[in-house]
């Protein structure tokens, strides 16, 4: 499949059509965001050029179907890796980019502070998502009745919630934080602190050994670069003076070591690791730029599992050697 992708000149990647911080079109109509950056990362690895990517905004329900039907090469759009999805043929789950959980957003004026106060509420969510199942589990455990408004179209779903047709919006925390920014007045809404599930949001691709391996190791380059303090600003200097770098860093970026050997075997750009860091950055940079303090989402990474293991998080870089 990598040969086909290379012959076609671009990687096609499914993203959420409108999710501030994760994937949202900029003023020129070009998608930007955390999830978009993993599409760009993969294009950088394959072509040595992060711009060789066609980003397709697709709603959740159609995303896996589109991949299975062969309508795109990969998806980077908050898809939870579950056992039954992973055993579907036609898709491969590769690597988790964001460890998340499901939560609730409510209008402030409801004066709700805990999810257990949501008895009788109408919840807006989308069929086919893990969200629906976790809602049933959670309210079932509490023996509490609730109603669901299934609205597959995201714009319509948010409109229903913001205009009061549902009392509660339930989804992954990352999605709620992002959706809140789309409210006419975000301050009218609060996200409750209850976490009701584990949602490992994972990159998905068409099943293909070379493509899967490329995506997995491209992400490891971003994690390793963070671990070794390499970023878009110092990568030029680092590769210009590899003799002064640590053996671990040399193995990733030198033209005659493990990273180069991997590129040769996979048939990807010989400069894959350099291109990823130069054009996309390391994982920490991507998090901070799109989601961190200073971004509209203003997430505090220090409270997130999406930090390196070294720093108390769940992100564990596999070695390139
Ligand atoms: N991670 C969950 C849900 C993914 C999902 O996309 N959920 C819907 C809402 S229930 C959605 O559009 N989320 C993104 C957003 O609202 O921005 C899954 O894999 O089933």
Coordinates of C-alpha atoms and ligand atoms in Angstrom, one line a residue:
X1 CA 0.0 0.0 0.0
X2 CA 2.9 2.4 0.7
X3 CA 3.9 2.1 -3.0
X4 CA 0.3 3.0 -4.0
X5 CA 0.3 6.0 -1.6
X6 CA 3.6 7.2 -3.0
X7 CA 2.5 6.7 -6.6
X8 CA -0.7 8.7 -5.8
X9 CA 1.5 11.5 -4.4
X10 CA -0.5 12.1 -1.2
X11 CA -1.8 10.4 1.9
X12 CA -5.5 10.7 2.6
X13 CA -6.4 11.2 6.2
X14 CA -9.8 11.4 7.9
X15 CA -10.3 14.1 10.6
X16 CA -13.2 15.5 12.5
X17 CA -14.8 18.2 10.3
X18 CA -15.0 20.9 13.1
X19 CA -13.2 20.4 16.4
X20 CA -11.2 23.4 17.6
X21 CA -7.8 22.4 18.8
X22 CA -8.1 19.0 17.2
X23 CA -9.0 19.7 13.6
X24 CA -10.6 22.8 12.3
X25 CA -10.2 24.7 9.0
X26 CA -8.1 27.9 9.3
X27 CA -9.0 31.1 7.4
X28 CA -7.5 29.5 4.2
X29 CA -9.7 26.4 4.6
X30 CA -6.7 24.3 5.6
X31 CA -7.3 21.9 8.5
X32 CA -5.2 22.6 11.6
X33 CA -5.0 20.9 15.0
X34 CA -3.7 18.1 17.2
X35 CA -5.3 15.3 15.3
X36 CA -4.3 16.9 12.0
X37 CA -0.7 16.9 13.1
X38 CA -0.6 13.1 13.1
X39 CA -1.8 13.0 9.5
X40 CA 1.0 15.5 8.7
X41 CA 3.5 13.4 10.7
X42 CA 2.7 10.4 8.5
X43 CA 3.0 12.3 5.3
X44 CA 6.4 13.7 6.5
X45 CA 7.5 10.1 7.2
X46 CA 6.4 8.7 3.8
X47 CA 7.3 11.6 1.5
X48 CA 9.7 13.7 3.6
X49 CA 7.0 16.4 3.1
X50 CA 4.2 17.0 5.7
X51 CA 2.1 18.9 3.1
X52 CA 1.5 15.8 0.9
X53 CA -1.7 15.0 2.8
X54 CA -5.3 15.3 1.8
X55 CA -7.4 15.9 4.9
X56 CA -11.0 14.8 4.8
X57 CA -13.5 16.0 7.4
X58 CA -15.8 13.1 8.1
X59 CA -18.4 12.6 10.9
X60 CA -17.8 9.8 13.4
X61 CA -20.3 7.3 12.1
X62 CA -18.9 7.4 8.6
X63 CA -15.3 7.4 9.5
X64 CA -14.7 3.7 10.1
X65 CA -17.0 2.8 7.3
X66 CA -15.1 5.0 4.9
X67 CA -11.8 3.4 6.0
X68 CA -13.1 -0.1 5.6
X69 CA -14.5 0.7 2.2
X70 CA -11.0 2.0 1.2
X71 CA -12.0 5.6 1.0
X72 CA -8.9 6.9 2.9
X73 CA -5.6 5.6 4.1
X74 CA -5.9 6.5 7.7
X75 CA -7.9 8.4 10.3
X76 CA -6.8 10.6 13.2
X77 CA -10.1 11.6 14.8
X78 CA -10.7 10.6 18.4
X79 CA -11.5 7.0 17.7
X80 CA -11.5 4.8 20.8
X81 CA -9.6 1.5 20.4
X82 CA -12.0 -1.2 21.6
X83 CA -11.7 -5.0 21.5
X84 CA -14.6 -5.5 19.0
X85 CA -13.5 -2.7 16.7
X86 CA -10.0 -4.0 16.7
X87 CA -11.2 -7.4 15.5
X88 CA -13.0 -5.9 12.5
X89 CA -11.3 -6.6 9.3
X90 CA -10.5 -3.7 7.0
X91 CA -9.0 -1.5 9.8
X92 CA -5.9 -1.5 12.0
X93 CA -5.6 0.4 15.3
X94 CA -2.0 1.6 15.5
X95 CA -1.0 3.8 18.5
X96 CA -2.8 5.9 21.0
X97 CA -2.2 9.6 20.6
X98 CA -4.5 10.8 23.4
X99 CA -5.6 9.0 26.6
X100 CA -9.0 10.3 27.3
X101 CA -12.3 9.5 29.2
X102 CA -15.9 10.2 28.8
X103 CA -17.5 13.1 30.6
X104 CA -20.5 15.4 30.7
X105 CA -21.1 19.1 29.8
X106 CA -24.1 20.9 31.2
X107 CA -25.4 24.5 31.0
X108 CA -24.3 26.4 34.1
X109 CA -27.8 27.5 34.8
X110 CA -28.8 23.9 35.5
X111 CA -26.7 24.1 38.7
X112 CA -25.5 20.6 38.4
X113 CA -22.1 19.8 39.9
X114 CA -22.0 16.0 39.8
X115 CA -23.1 13.5 37.1
X116 CA -25.1 11.6 39.8
X117 CA -27.5 14.6 39.8
X118 CA -28.4 14.0 36.2
X119 CA -31.5 11.7 36.8
X120 CA -34.1 12.2 34.2
X121 CA -31.9 14.3 32.0
X122 CA -31.9 14.3 28.2
X123 CA -28.4 13.5 26.9
X124 CA -27.3 14.5 23.4
X125 CA -24.9 11.9 21.9
X126 CA -24.2 9.9 18.8
X127 CA -25.1 6.3 18.0
X128 CA -22.3 3.9 17.1
X129 CA -19.9 5.6 19.5
X130 CA -18.6 4.2 22.8
X131 CA -20.3 7.2 24.4
X132 CA -23.8 5.5 24.1
X133 CA -22.7 2.3 25.7
X134 CA -20.8 4.0 28.6
X135 CA -23.9 6.2 29.3
X136 CA -26.1 3.1 29.6
X137 CA -23.5 1.4 31.9
X138 CA -23.1 4.5 34.1
X139 CA -26.7 5.4 34.5
X140 CA -27.6 1.7 34.8
X141 CA -25.2 1.4 37.7
X142 CA -26.7 4.4 39.4
X143 CA -30.2 3.0 38.6
X144 CA -31.1 6.4 37.2
X145 CA -33.4 7.0 34.2
X146 CA -32.2 9.2 31.4
X147 CA -33.2 10.0 27.8
X148 CA -31.0 10.0 24.7
X149 CA -31.2 12.3 21.7
X150 CA -29.2 10.6 19.0
X151 CA -28.1 13.2 16.6
X152 CA -25.4 12.0 14.2
X153 CA -24.7 15.4 12.6
X154 CA -22.3 17.2 14.9
X155 CA -23.5 20.7 14.0
X156 CA -27.1 19.7 14.6
X157 CA -26.1 17.9 17.9
X158 CA -24.3 20.9 19.3
X159 CA -27.1 23.2 18.1
X160 CA -29.6 21.0 20.0
X161 CA -27.5 21.1 23.2
X162 CA -26.6 24.8 23.1
X163 CA -30.3 25.8 22.5
X164 CA -31.5 23.7 25.4
X165 CA -33.1 20.8 23.5
X166 CA -30.8 18.4 25.6
X167 CA -29.8 19.0 29.2
X168 CA -26.4 17.3 28.8
X169 CA -23.8 16.7 26.1
X170 CA -21.7 13.5 26.7
X171 CA -18.5 12.7 24.8
X172 CA -14.8 12.3 25.3
X173 CA -13.4 15.1 27.5
X174 CA -11.3 16.4 24.7
X175 CA -14.3 16.6 22.5
X176 CA -16.3 18.4 25.2
X177 CA -13.5 21.0 25.8
X178 CA -13.4 21.6 22.0
X179 CA -17.2 21.6 21.6
X180 CA -17.6 24.2 24.4
X181 CA -15.6 26.6 22.3
X182 CA -18.2 26.4 19.6
X183 CA -21.0 27.6 22.0
X184 CA -22.3 31.1 21.4
X185 CA -21.1 31.9 24.9
X186 CA -18.7 29.1 26.2
X187 CA -18.9 30.5 29.8
X188 CA -22.5 29.4 29.9
X189 CA -21.4 25.8 30.0
X190 CA -19.4 23.7 32.4
X191 CA -17.7 20.3 32.1
X192 CA -18.3 18.1 35.1
X193 CA -15.3 16.4 36.7
X194 CA -16.8 12.8 36.6
X195 CA -14.9 10.5 34.3
X196 CA -17.1 7.5 33.4
X197 CA -14.9 5.5 31.0
X198 CA -11.4 5.0 29.5
X199 CA -11.1 6.2 25.9
X200 CA -7.8 5.5 24.4
X201 CA -8.0 7.7 21.2
X202 CA -6.0 5.9 18.6
X203 CA -4.7 6.3 15.1
X204 CA -6.4 3.9 12.6
X205 CA -5.3 2.9 9.2
X206 CA -6.0 0.5 6.4
X207 CA -4.4 -2.9 7.3
X208 CA -1.0 -2.9 5.8
X209 CA 2.2 -3.9 7.5
X210 CA 4.4 -1.1 6.1
X211 CA 1.8 1.7 6.6
X212 CA 1.1 0.6 10.1
X213 CA 4.8 0.3 11.0
X214 CA 5.4 3.7 9.5
X215 CA 2.7 5.4 11.5
X216 CA 3.6 3.6 14.7
X217 CA 7.3 4.6 14.5
X218 CA 6.7 8.1 13.3
X219 CA 4.8 8.6 16.6
X220 CA 7.7 7.1 18.5
X221 CA 10.1 9.6 16.8
X222 CA 7.8 12.4 18.2
X223 CA 7.9 10.9 21.7
X224 CA 11.6 10.1 21.6
X225 CA 12.4 13.7 20.4
X226 CA 10.5 15.1 23.4
X227 CA 12.4 12.8 25.7
X228 CA 15.7 13.9 24.3
X229 CA 14.8 17.6 24.1
X230 CA 14.8 17.8 20.3
X231 CA 12.3 20.1 18.6
X232 CA 11.6 21.9 15.4
X233 CA 13.8 24.8 16.6
X234 CA 16.9 22.8 17.3
X235 CA 16.7 19.8 14.8
X236 CA 18.8 21.5 12.2
X237 CA 21.6 22.1 14.7
X238 CA 21.2 18.6 16.0
X239 CA 21.6 16.8 12.7
X240 CA 24.4 19.2 11.6
X241 CA 26.4 18.1 14.6
X242 CA 25.4 14.5 15.3
X243 CA 28.9 13.6 16.4
X244 CA 28.1 15.6 19.5
X245 CA 24.7 14.0 20.1
X246 CA 24.0 11.0 22.3
X247 CA 24.1 7.5 20.8
X248 CA 20.3 7.3 21.2
X249 CA 19.8 10.5 19.1
X250 CA 22.4 9.4 16.5
X251 CA 20.5 6.1 16.0
X252 CA 17.4 8.0 15.1
X253 CA 18.8 10.7 12.8
X254 CA 22.1 9.5 11.4
X255 CA 22.2 8.4 7.7
X256 CA 23.8 5.0 8.6
X257 CA 22.1 3.9 11.7
X258 CA 18.8 2.3 12.9
X259 CA 16.5 5.1 11.7
X260 CA 18.0 5.0 8.2
X261 CA 17.8 1.2 8.1
X262 CA 14.1 1.4 9.0
X263 CA 13.4 3.9 6.2
X264 CA 15.2 1.7 3.7
X265 CA 13.2 -1.4 4.7
X266 CA 9.9 0.4 4.7
X267 CA 10.6 2.4 1.5
X268 CA 9.8 5.7 3.1
X269 CA 11.7 9.0 3.0
X270 CA 15.4 8.5 4.1
X271 CA 14.9 11.8 6.0
X272 CA 11.7 10.6 7.7
X273 CA 12.7 11.3 11.3
X274 CA 14.2 14.7 10.5
X275 CA 11.1 15.7 8.4
X276 CA 8.7 14.8 11.2
X277 CA 10.4 16.9 13.8
X278 CA 11.2 19.8 11.4
X279 CA 7.7 20.1 10.1
X280 CA 5.5 18.8 12.9
X281 CA 7.6 19.0 16.0
X282 CA 7.9 16.6 19.0
X283 CA 4.8 15.3 20.8
X284 CA 5.0 17.9 23.6
X285 CA 5.2 20.8 21.1
X286 CA 2.2 19.5 19.2
X287 CA 0.2 19.2 22.5
X288 CA 1.1 22.7 23.7
X289 CA 0.6 24.4 20.3
X290 CA -2.8 23.0 19.8
X291 CA -4.3 22.2 23.2
X292 CA -2.0 23.7 25.9
X293 CA -1.9 26.8 27.9
X294 CA -1.9 29.7 25.4
X295 CA -4.2 27.8 23.0
X296 CA -8.0 28.4 23.2
X297 CA -8.4 25.0 24.9
X298 CA -6.0 26.0 27.6
X299 CA -5.4 22.4 28.8
X300 CA -2.9 21.9 31.6
X301 CA -0.7 19.1 30.4
X302 CA 0.6 18.6 34.0
X303 CA -2.8 17.2 34.9
X304 CA -3.1 15.0 31.9
X305 CA -2.0 11.4 31.3
X306 CA -0.8 12.6 27.9
X307 CA 2.7 13.2 29.3
X308 CA 5.8 11.1 29.1
X309 CA 6.1 8.3 31.6
X310 CA 9.2 10.1 32.9
X311 CA 6.9 13.0 33.8
X312 CA 4.2 10.9 35.4
X313 CA 2.1 10.3 32.2
X314 CA 1.2 7.2 30.1
X315 CA 3.3 8.0 27.0
X316 CA 6.1 5.5 26.7
X317 CA 8.5 5.9 23.7
X318 CA 9.7 2.7 22.1
X319 CA 13.4 2.6 21.3
X320 CA 14.7 3.1 17.8
X321 CA 17.7 0.8 17.7
Ligands
LIG1 N1 -14.2 8.2 21.1 C1 -15.6 7.8 20.9 C2 -16.5 8.9 20.4 C3 -16.0 9.5 19.2 C4 -16.8 10.7 18.6 O1 -16.4 11.1 17.6 N2 -17.9 11.1 19.2 C5 -18.8 12.1 18.6 C6 -19.8 12.6 19.7 S1 -20.6 11.4 20.7 C7 -18.0 13.3 18.1 O2 -18.3 13.8 17.0 N3 -17.0 13.7 18.9 C8 -16.2 14.8 18.5 C9 -16.7 16.1 18.8 O3 -17.8 16.2 19.4 O4 -16.0 17.1 18.5 C10 -15.7 6.6 20.0 O5 -14.6 6.2 19.5 O6 -16.7 6.0 19.9

